Amino acid sequence: MSGFFVFVAGPTRFPNLGHSMINVFGHLNPDSDAICSAVATAWWLNQRGQRAKAWRLGEMNRETQFIFQQAGVSAPELLQGSLKDKPVWLVDFTEPAQGPETLEESLVLGVIDHHRLGGLFTREPADICIKPFGCSATVLWETMSPEIRRALPPSLATLMLGAILSDTIAFRSPTTTETDRQAATRLSALAGIDCEAFSSELLQAKTDIRGIDAQTLLHRDLKSFTLQGKKVFIAQIELASLRQVAELQPSLLHQLETLANETSADICVLMLTDISHTCSELFFSGPARPADSSCRVPGMLSRKKQLLPWLNERLNELRRTS
Ligand code: MN
Ligand code: MN
């Protein structure tokens, strides 16, 4: 019917890349979204005819292990070696400080994320999918074509559902959107999983800190940021009750001081989040810390949506008064 020739260009954007394997990974100190969504993104790229392999950038926490067990999927390998001139897709982050040291020498081909854009430069135009949803898995789900969604195996649907329940704290976090709920409904049907039972087991695994020492706990979900030119570290520990860390608190605060000294950060924050009572207790170290060394913020669950703007406001006040 049409007289046009559709000329499909080959992979000419990076002609010297050939068919090298795309490395897909989430941030350092990985949470469930960083690992589950990297695995699902690599599968999606493969479905689109690109060779891709998922990696993790650290140990899997108990919650992530639980999700992989439920899915019957083996964990991706730990990323090692240089990324210089290698093609990559970033999942669940763009801040260079949250990635491997050689990230800035790599070729960023694409991003699946739901955080602020923070300092990433690319050599070439990249395929960037960043949406203000509660989870990277939701961004990926929204990016998938209907055909690819239908081909999604139950095991990967389980990983993506696990990531959404983890990031949104089973839809309790203010980061949750209607799109997250809809994606979760579709994914639980594809996975053949009862969302409520899965949520409750997942939250138990998330908040299980038995036998974990203070240093491991502080570094397990630690992220670094640059806020108003200040080097900021924020460690979050999600708990079913603040009583769980009562005994560990002195050692955690000691570790927080050590972190500030060793990294010469301007401010380090420990965020103890009580997911049952929806509040966070904050502790500070470092030269730019607020006058009060700790405070309790009712309603605060999210580092990204609540703590970061809160901290930004405090740093602004400090700047105005100094
Ligand atoms: Mn994450
Ligand atoms: Mn995430």
mmCIF file of C-alpha atoms and ligand atoms in Angstrom:
data_model
loop_
_atom_site.group_PDB
_atom_site.id
_atom_site.type_symbol
_atom_site.label_atom_id
_atom_site.label_comp_id
_atom_site.label_asym_id
_atom_site.label_seq_id
_atom_site.Cartn_x
_atom_site.Cartn_y
_atom_site.Cartn_z
ATOM 1 C CA MET A 1 0.000 0.000 0.000
ATOM 2 C CA SER A 2 2.697 2.436 0.899
ATOM 3 C CA GLY A 3 5.315 3.318 -1.647
ATOM 4 C CA PHE A 4 7.862 4.313 0.938
ATOM 5 C CA PHE A 5 10.925 2.371 1.776
ATOM 6 C CA VAL A 6 11.488 2.325 5.461
ATOM 7 C CA PHE A 7 15.202 2.465 5.849
ATOM 8 C CA VAL A 8 16.129 1.037 9.204
ATOM 9 C CA ALA A 9 19.547 2.143 10.286
ATOM 10 C CA GLY A 10 21.637 -0.413 12.156
ATOM 11 C CA PRO A 11 23.264 0.227 15.493
ATOM 12 C CA THR A 12 25.118 3.224 14.161
ATOM 13 C CA ARG A 13 24.832 5.512 17.142
ATOM 14 C CA PHE A 14 27.946 4.017 18.649
ATOM 15 C CA PRO A 15 29.527 2.468 15.547
ATOM 16 C CA ASN A 16 32.607 1.188 17.346
ATOM 17 C CA LEU A 17 30.464 -0.484 20.021
ATOM 18 C CA GLY A 18 29.421 -3.353 17.787
ATOM 19 C CA HIS A 19 27.228 -5.676 19.784
ATOM 20 C CA SER A 20 28.942 -5.364 23.111
ATOM 21 C CA MET A 21 26.959 -6.368 26.134
ATOM 22 C CA ILE A 22 25.003 -3.613 27.872
ATOM 23 C CA ASN A 23 25.641 -3.532 31.604
ATOM 24 C CA VAL A 24 22.487 -2.830 33.612
ATOM 25 C CA PHE A 25 22.702 -1.944 37.284
ATOM 26 C CA GLY A 26 21.207 0.048 40.153
ATOM 27 C CA HIS A 27 22.914 2.139 42.821
ATOM 28 C CA LEU A 28 25.555 1.173 45.388
ATOM 29 C CA ASN A 29 24.282 -0.158 48.728
ATOM 30 C CA PRO A 30 21.456 -1.651 46.707
ATOM 31 C CA ASP A 31 17.862 -1.882 47.890
ATOM 32 C CA SER A 32 15.312 -4.230 46.331
ATOM 33 C CA ASP A 33 14.345 -1.819 43.533
ATOM 34 C CA ALA A 34 17.995 -1.342 42.489
ATOM 35 C CA ILE A 35 18.476 -5.094 41.994
ATOM 36 C CA CYS A 36 14.996 -6.349 40.981
ATOM 37 C CA SER A 37 14.439 -3.576 38.427
ATOM 38 C CA ALA A 38 17.949 -3.997 36.970
ATOM 39 C CA VAL A 39 17.163 -7.679 36.286
ATOM 40 C CA ALA A 40 13.799 -6.776 34.724
ATOM 41 C CA THR A 41 15.352 -3.959 32.656
ATOM 42 C CA ALA A 42 18.023 -6.312 31.258
ATOM 43 C CA TRP A 43 15.249 -8.762 30.252
ATOM 44 C CA TRP A 44 13.290 -5.904 28.608
ATOM 45 C CA LEU A 45 16.372 -4.800 26.627
ATOM 46 C CA ASN A 46 16.884 -8.424 25.514
ATOM 47 C CA GLN A 47 13.256 -8.525 24.355
ATOM 48 C CA ARG A 48 14.001 -5.447 22.281
ATOM 49 C CA GLY A 49 16.895 -7.233 20.599
ATOM 50 C CA GLN A 50 19.740 -5.788 22.622
ATOM 51 C CA ARG A 51 22.236 -7.899 24.523
ATOM 52 C CA ALA A 52 22.098 -6.884 28.168
ATOM 53 C CA LYS A 53 23.165 -8.312 31.509
ATOM 54 C CA ALA A 54 22.106 -7.228 34.998
ATOM 55 C CA TRP A 55 24.535 -6.715 37.876
ATOM 56 C CA ARG A 56 24.287 -5.762 41.516
ATOM 57 C CA LEU A 57 26.559 -3.230 43.191
ATOM 58 C CA GLY A 58 26.583 -4.740 46.664
ATOM 59 C CA GLU A 59 25.221 -7.409 48.976
ATOM 60 C CA MET A 60 21.519 -8.213 48.862
ATOM 61 C CA ASN A 61 19.611 -7.290 52.027
ATOM 62 C CA ARG A 62 17.158 -9.715 53.661
ATOM 63 C CA GLU A 63 14.154 -8.241 51.908
ATOM 64 C CA THR A 64 15.767 -8.553 48.467
ATOM 65 C CA GLN A 65 16.779 -12.148 49.233
ATOM 66 C CA PHE A 66 13.167 -12.877 50.215
ATOM 67 C CA ILE A 67 11.852 -11.415 46.930
ATOM 68 C CA PHE A 68 14.317 -13.441 44.834
ATOM 69 C CA GLN A 69 13.369 -16.612 46.746
ATOM 70 C CA GLN A 70 9.676 -15.966 46.086
ATOM 71 C CA ALA A 71 10.443 -15.369 42.415
ATOM 72 C CA GLY A 72 12.697 -18.426 42.140
ATOM 73 C CA VAL A 73 15.337 -16.294 40.432
ATOM 74 C CA SER A 74 19.051 -16.407 41.211
ATOM 75 C CA ALA A 75 20.778 -13.186 42.201
ATOM 76 C CA PRO A 76 22.740 -11.237 39.593
ATOM 77 C CA GLU A 77 26.520 -11.231 39.983
ATOM 78 C CA LEU A 78 28.467 -8.474 41.708
ATOM 79 C CA LEU A 79 29.800 -5.892 39.234
ATOM 80 C CA GLN A 80 33.571 -5.782 39.202
ATOM 81 C CA GLY A 81 36.174 -4.182 36.964
ATOM 82 C CA SER A 82 36.242 -0.959 34.986
ATOM 83 C CA LEU A 83 33.301 0.409 32.983
ATOM 84 C CA LYS A 84 35.548 2.560 30.798
ATOM 85 C CA ASP A 85 33.981 2.844 27.312
ATOM 86 C CA LYS A 86 31.418 0.164 28.161
ATOM 87 C CA PRO A 87 27.714 0.637 27.387
ATOM 88 C CA VAL A 88 25.494 0.918 30.471
ATOM 89 C CA TRP A 89 21.865 1.421 31.495
ATOM 90 C CA LEU A 90 21.346 2.929 34.939
ATOM 91 C CA VAL A 91 18.400 1.822 37.049
ATOM 92 C CA ASP A 92 17.055 3.608 40.144
ATOM 93 C CA PHE A 93 19.749 6.335 40.201
ATOM 94 C CA THR A 94 21.622 8.910 38.163
ATOM 95 C CA GLU A 95 23.811 10.566 40.809
ATOM 96 C CA PRO A 96 27.423 9.639 39.907
ATOM 97 C CA ALA A 97 28.323 9.434 43.623
ATOM 98 C CA GLN A 98 25.823 6.562 43.971
ATOM 99 C CA GLY A 99 27.471 4.488 41.219
ATOM 100 C CA PRO A 100 30.819 2.777 40.564
ATOM 101 C CA GLU A 101 33.967 4.923 40.353
ATOM 102 C CA THR A 102 34.384 4.375 36.611
ATOM 103 C CA LEU A 103 30.778 5.301 35.780
ATOM 104 C CA GLU A 104 31.778 8.674 34.359
ATOM 105 C CA GLU A 105 34.052 6.962 31.801
ATOM 106 C CA SER A 106 31.257 4.642 30.624
ATOM 107 C CA LEU A 107 28.767 5.184 27.799
ATOM 108 C CA VAL A 108 25.385 5.774 29.383
ATOM 109 C CA LEU A 109 22.831 4.527 26.829
ATOM 110 C CA GLY A 110 19.762 4.746 29.024
ATOM 111 C CA VAL A 111 18.181 5.343 32.415
ATOM 112 C CA ILE A 112 15.124 3.922 34.198
ATOM 113 C CA ASP A 113 14.631 5.993 37.357
ATOM 114 C CA HIS A 114 12.297 7.846 39.714
ATOM 115 C CA HIS A 115 14.710 10.228 41.508
ATOM 116 C CA ARG A 116 15.824 13.800 40.852
ATOM 117 C CA LEU A 117 18.380 14.207 38.080
ATOM 118 C CA GLY A 118 21.591 14.671 39.987
ATOM 119 C CA GLY A 119 24.751 15.581 38.114
ATOM 120 C CA LEU A 120 24.829 12.955 35.360
ATOM 121 C CA PHE A 121 26.548 13.833 32.069
ATOM 122 C CA THR A 122 26.326 11.607 28.995
ATOM 123 C CA ARG A 123 28.567 11.505 25.931
ATOM 124 C CA GLU A 124 25.700 10.922 23.530
ATOM 125 C CA PRO A 125 21.932 11.418 23.597
ATOM 126 C CA ALA A 126 20.603 8.689 25.870
ATOM 127 C CA ASP A 127 17.258 6.959 26.319
ATOM 128 C CA ILE A 128 16.223 8.560 29.611
ATOM 129 C CA CYS A 129 13.028 7.386 31.341
ATOM 130 C CA ILE A 130 12.551 9.255 34.615
ATOM 131 C CA LYS A 131 9.060 9.604 36.061
ATOM 132 C CA PRO A 132 7.801 10.840 39.452
ATOM 133 C CA PHE A 133 6.450 7.411 40.426
ATOM 134 C CA GLY A 134 7.092 5.497 43.637
ATOM 135 C CA CYS A 135 9.439 2.930 42.101
ATOM 136 C CA SER A 136 11.730 2.284 39.127
ATOM 137 C CA ALA A 137 9.800 -0.930 38.414
ATOM 138 C CA THR A 138 6.703 1.222 37.774
ATOM 139 C CA VAL A 139 8.696 3.402 35.363
ATOM 140 C CA LEU A 140 9.819 0.239 33.543
ATOM 141 C CA TRP A 141 6.276 -1.195 33.484
ATOM 142 C CA GLU A 142 4.943 2.072 31.990
ATOM 143 C CA THR A 143 7.730 1.995 29.371
ATOM 144 C CA MET A 144 7.000 -1.592 28.262
ATOM 145 C CA SER A 145 4.903 -2.183 25.145
ATOM 146 C CA PRO A 146 1.713 -4.282 25.528
ATOM 147 C CA GLU A 147 3.434 -7.197 23.707
ATOM 148 C CA ILE A 148 6.411 -7.164 26.038
ATOM 149 C CA ARG A 149 4.116 -6.891 29.100
ATOM 150 C CA ARG A 150 2.265 -10.000 27.935
ATOM 151 C CA ALA A 151 5.576 -11.870 27.534
ATOM 152 C CA LEU A 152 6.721 -10.965 31.070
ATOM 153 C CA PRO A 153 7.387 -14.234 32.960
ATOM 154 C CA PRO A 154 5.749 -14.616 36.425
ATOM 155 C CA SER A 155 9.196 -14.693 38.064
ATOM 156 C CA LEU A 156 10.047 -11.221 36.737
ATOM 157 C CA ALA A 157 6.552 -9.923 37.544
ATOM 158 C CA THR A 158 7.267 -11.072 41.128
ATOM 159 C CA LEU A 159 10.576 -9.154 41.190
ATOM 160 C CA MET A 160 8.892 -5.988 39.881
ATOM 161 C CA LEU A 161 5.979 -6.297 42.323
ATOM 162 C CA GLY A 162 8.459 -6.830 45.171
ATOM 163 C CA ALA A 163 10.337 -3.675 44.158
ATOM 164 C CA ILE A 164 7.109 -1.611 44.156
ATOM 165 C CA LEU A 165 5.966 -2.931 47.553
ATOM 166 C CA SER A 166 9.441 -2.290 48.965
ATOM 167 C CA ASP A 167 9.889 1.274 47.682
ATOM 168 C CA THR A 168 6.341 2.375 48.518
ATOM 169 C CA ILE A 169 6.393 0.489 51.872
ATOM 170 C CA ALA A 170 3.297 -1.368 50.646
ATOM 171 C CA PHE A 171 1.711 1.897 49.371
ATOM 172 C CA ARG A 172 2.131 3.730 52.721
ATOM 173 C CA SER A 173 4.842 6.107 51.548
ATOM 174 C CA PRO A 174 3.783 9.549 50.224
ATOM 175 C CA THR A 175 5.861 8.720 47.129
ATOM 176 C CA THR A 176 3.117 6.241 46.091
ATOM 177 C CA THR A 177 1.138 7.202 42.974
ATOM 178 C CA GLU A 178 -1.990 5.790 41.367
ATOM 179 C CA THR A 179 0.281 4.455 38.610
ATOM 180 C CA ASP A 180 2.209 2.393 41.194
ATOM 181 C CA ARG A 181 -1.019 0.858 42.485
ATOM 182 C CA GLN A 182 -2.204 0.028 38.976
ATOM 183 C CA ALA A 183 1.150 -1.492 38.002
ATOM 184 C CA ALA A 184 1.155 -3.572 41.210
ATOM 185 C CA THR A 185 -2.350 -4.877 40.495
ATOM 186 C CA ARG A 186 -1.370 -5.956 36.971
ATOM 187 C CA LEU A 187 1.937 -7.435 38.138
ATOM 188 C CA SER A 188 0.399 -9.447 40.983
ATOM 189 C CA ALA A 189 -2.083 -10.939 38.484
ATOM 190 C CA LEU A 190 0.789 -11.816 36.116
ATOM 191 C CA ALA A 191 2.822 -13.263 38.991
ATOM 192 C CA GLY A 192 -0.149 -15.161 40.422
ATOM 193 C CA ILE A 193 0.601 -13.705 43.840
ATOM 194 C CA ASP A 194 -1.661 -12.535 46.663
ATOM 195 C CA CYS A 195 -0.448 -8.971 47.128
ATOM 196 C CA GLU A 196 -1.454 -8.669 50.776
ATOM 197 C CA ALA A 197 0.248 -11.812 52.040
ATOM 198 C CA PHE A 198 3.340 -10.991 49.969
ATOM 199 C CA SER A 199 3.416 -7.423 51.395
ATOM 200 C CA SER A 200 3.262 -8.528 54.981
ATOM 201 C CA GLU A 201 6.097 -11.074 54.581
ATOM 202 C CA LEU A 202 8.129 -8.559 52.620
ATOM 203 C CA LEU A 203 7.779 -5.852 55.301
ATOM 204 C CA GLN A 204 8.831 -8.391 57.928
ATOM 205 C CA ALA A 205 11.986 -9.147 55.945
ATOM 206 C CA LYS A 206 12.550 -5.401 55.354
ATOM 207 C CA THR A 207 12.522 -4.550 59.052
ATOM 208 C CA ASP A 208 14.339 -7.653 60.322
ATOM 209 C CA ILE A 209 17.633 -6.339 61.709
ATOM 210 C CA ARG A 210 18.337 -9.150 64.165
ATOM 211 C CA GLY A 211 22.030 -9.962 64.442
ATOM 212 C CA ILE A 212 23.194 -7.121 62.177
ATOM 213 C CA ASP A 213 25.923 -4.933 63.694
ATOM 214 C CA ALA A 214 25.776 -1.118 63.790
ATOM 215 C CA GLN A 215 28.406 -0.564 61.087
ATOM 216 C CA THR A 216 26.664 -2.867 58.593
ATOM 217 C CA LEU A 217 23.283 -1.301 59.381
ATOM 218 C CA LEU A 218 24.543 2.248 58.886
ATOM 219 C CA HIS A 219 26.129 1.432 55.518
ATOM 220 C CA ARG A 220 23.379 -0.864 54.224
ATOM 221 C CA ASP A 221 21.126 1.891 52.865
ATOM 222 C CA LEU A 222 23.527 4.830 52.756
ATOM 223 C CA LYS A 223 23.296 7.407 49.969
ATOM 224 C CA SER A 224 25.412 10.435 49.209
ATOM 225 C CA PHE A 225 24.176 13.690 47.728
ATOM 226 C CA THR A 226 25.419 17.170 46.944
ATOM 227 C CA LEU A 227 22.954 19.685 48.398
ATOM 228 C CA GLN A 228 23.704 23.399 47.951
ATOM 229 C CA GLY A 229 27.354 22.535 47.424
ATOM 230 C CA LYS A 230 27.454 20.507 50.651
ATOM 231 C CA LYS A 231 28.487 16.881 50.755
ATOM 232 C CA VAL A 232 25.635 15.027 52.446
ATOM 233 C CA PHE A 233 25.324 11.392 53.507
ATOM 234 C CA ILE A 234 21.981 9.922 54.540
ATOM 235 C CA ALA A 235 21.602 6.454 56.057
ATOM 236 C CA GLN A 236 18.085 5.113 56.438
ATOM 237 C CA ILE A 237 16.981 2.168 58.570
ATOM 238 C CA GLU A 238 13.340 1.115 58.206
ATOM 239 C CA LEU A 239 11.877 -0.480 61.322
ATOM 240 C CA ALA A 240 8.621 -1.929 62.573
ATOM 241 C CA SER A 241 9.344 -0.184 65.878
ATOM 242 C CA LEU A 242 12.076 2.186 67.102
ATOM 243 C CA ARG A 243 12.521 -0.139 70.087
ATOM 244 C CA GLN A 244 14.348 -2.534 67.759
ATOM 245 C CA VAL A 245 17.417 -0.251 67.759
ATOM 246 C CA ALA A 246 17.305 0.960 71.383
ATOM 247 C CA GLU A 247 20.342 -1.129 72.339
ATOM 248 C CA LEU A 248 22.277 -0.400 69.143
ATOM 249 C CA GLN A 249 21.688 3.365 69.210
ATOM 250 C CA PRO A 250 24.961 4.411 70.940
ATOM 251 C CA SER A 251 27.030 2.353 68.464
ATOM 252 C CA LEU A 252 25.008 3.671 65.530
ATOM 253 C CA LEU A 253 25.696 7.269 66.641
ATOM 254 C CA HIS A 254 29.376 6.441 67.051
ATOM 255 C CA GLN A 255 29.394 5.052 63.491
ATOM 256 C CA LEU A 256 27.685 8.232 62.277
ATOM 257 C CA GLU A 257 30.495 10.360 63.769
ATOM 258 C CA THR A 258 33.119 8.059 62.218
ATOM 259 C CA LEU A 259 31.409 8.370 58.840
ATOM 260 C CA ALA A 260 31.525 12.184 58.988
ATOM 261 C CA ASN A 261 35.210 12.131 59.956
ATOM 262 C CA GLU A 262 36.322 9.546 57.404
ATOM 263 C CA THR A 263 34.446 11.008 54.428
ATOM 264 C CA SER A 264 34.948 14.675 55.424
ATOM 265 C CA ALA A 265 31.231 15.085 54.719
ATOM 266 C CA ASP A 266 29.578 18.392 55.661
ATOM 267 C CA ILE A 267 26.624 16.619 57.165
ATOM 268 C CA CYS A 268 25.683 12.996 57.862
ATOM 269 C CA VAL A 269 22.145 11.999 58.772
ATOM 270 C CA LEU A 270 20.876 8.808 60.337
ATOM 271 C CA MET A 271 17.173 8.362 59.572
ATOM 272 C CA LEU A 272 15.409 5.797 61.750
ATOM 273 C CA THR A 273 12.023 5.242 60.150
ATOM 274 C CA ASP A 274 9.178 3.653 62.089
ATOM 275 C CA ILE A 275 6.907 2.303 59.346
ATOM 276 C CA SER A 276 4.171 1.260 61.801
ATOM 277 C CA HIS A 277 3.788 4.727 63.332
ATOM 278 C CA THR A 278 4.794 6.695 60.217
ATOM 279 C CA CYS A 279 7.544 8.842 61.678
ATOM 280 C CA SER A 280 11.302 9.240 61.521
ATOM 281 C CA GLU A 281 13.874 10.046 64.134
ATOM 282 C CA LEU A 282 16.857 11.982 62.730
ATOM 283 C CA PHE A 283 20.403 12.151 64.090
ATOM 284 C CA PHE A 284 23.144 14.396 62.707
ATOM 285 C CA SER A 285 26.915 14.572 62.556
ATOM 286 C CA GLY A 286 29.447 16.656 60.615
ATOM 287 C CA PRO A 287 30.430 20.359 60.684
ATOM 288 C CA ALA A 288 27.256 21.619 58.912
ATOM 289 C CA ARG A 289 24.834 19.774 61.183
ATOM 290 C CA PRO A 290 21.886 21.649 62.685
ATOM 291 C CA ALA A 291 22.156 22.957 66.250
ATOM 292 C CA ASP A 292 20.001 20.121 67.617
ATOM 293 C CA SER A 293 21.804 16.806 67.249
ATOM 294 C CA SER A 294 18.555 14.901 66.823
ATOM 295 C CA CYS A 295 14.842 15.394 66.211
ATOM 296 C CA ARG A 296 11.668 13.449 65.583
ATOM 297 C CA VAL A 297 9.570 14.207 62.505
ATOM 298 C CA PRO A 298 6.003 12.825 62.541
ATOM 299 C CA GLY A 299 4.705 11.648 59.175
ATOM 300 C CA MET A 300 8.163 11.296 57.609
ATOM 301 C CA LEU A 301 8.808 8.021 55.738
ATOM 302 C CA SER A 302 10.615 9.043 52.569
ATOM 303 C CA ARG A 303 14.236 10.143 52.301
ATOM 304 C CA LYS A 304 13.656 11.449 48.796
ATOM 305 C CA LYS A 305 10.304 13.176 49.074
ATOM 306 C CA GLN A 306 10.384 14.336 52.685
ATOM 307 C CA LEU A 307 13.860 14.336 54.215
ATOM 308 C CA LEU A 308 15.760 15.872 51.268
ATOM 309 C CA PRO A 309 13.467 18.950 50.945
ATOM 310 C CA TRP A 310 13.416 19.265 54.748
ATOM 311 C CA LEU A 311 17.221 19.226 54.874
ATOM 312 C CA ASN A 312 17.473 21.617 51.956
ATOM 313 C CA GLU A 313 15.288 24.084 53.868
ATOM 314 C CA ARG A 314 17.487 23.741 56.987
ATOM 315 C CA LEU A 315 20.670 24.332 54.951
ATOM 316 C CA ASN A 316 19.040 27.421 53.415
ATOM 317 C CA GLU A 317 18.218 28.787 56.868
ATOM 318 C CA LEU A 318 21.776 28.161 58.027
ATOM 319 C CA ARG A 319 23.129 30.004 55.001
ATOM 320 C CA ARG A 320 20.838 32.991 55.575
ATOM 321 C CA THR A 321 21.750 33.280 59.242
ATOM 322 C CA SER A 322 25.516 32.779 58.881
HETATM 323 MN MN MN B 1 16.782 2.545 45.437
HETATM 324 MN MN MN B 2 13.628 3.042 43.775
#
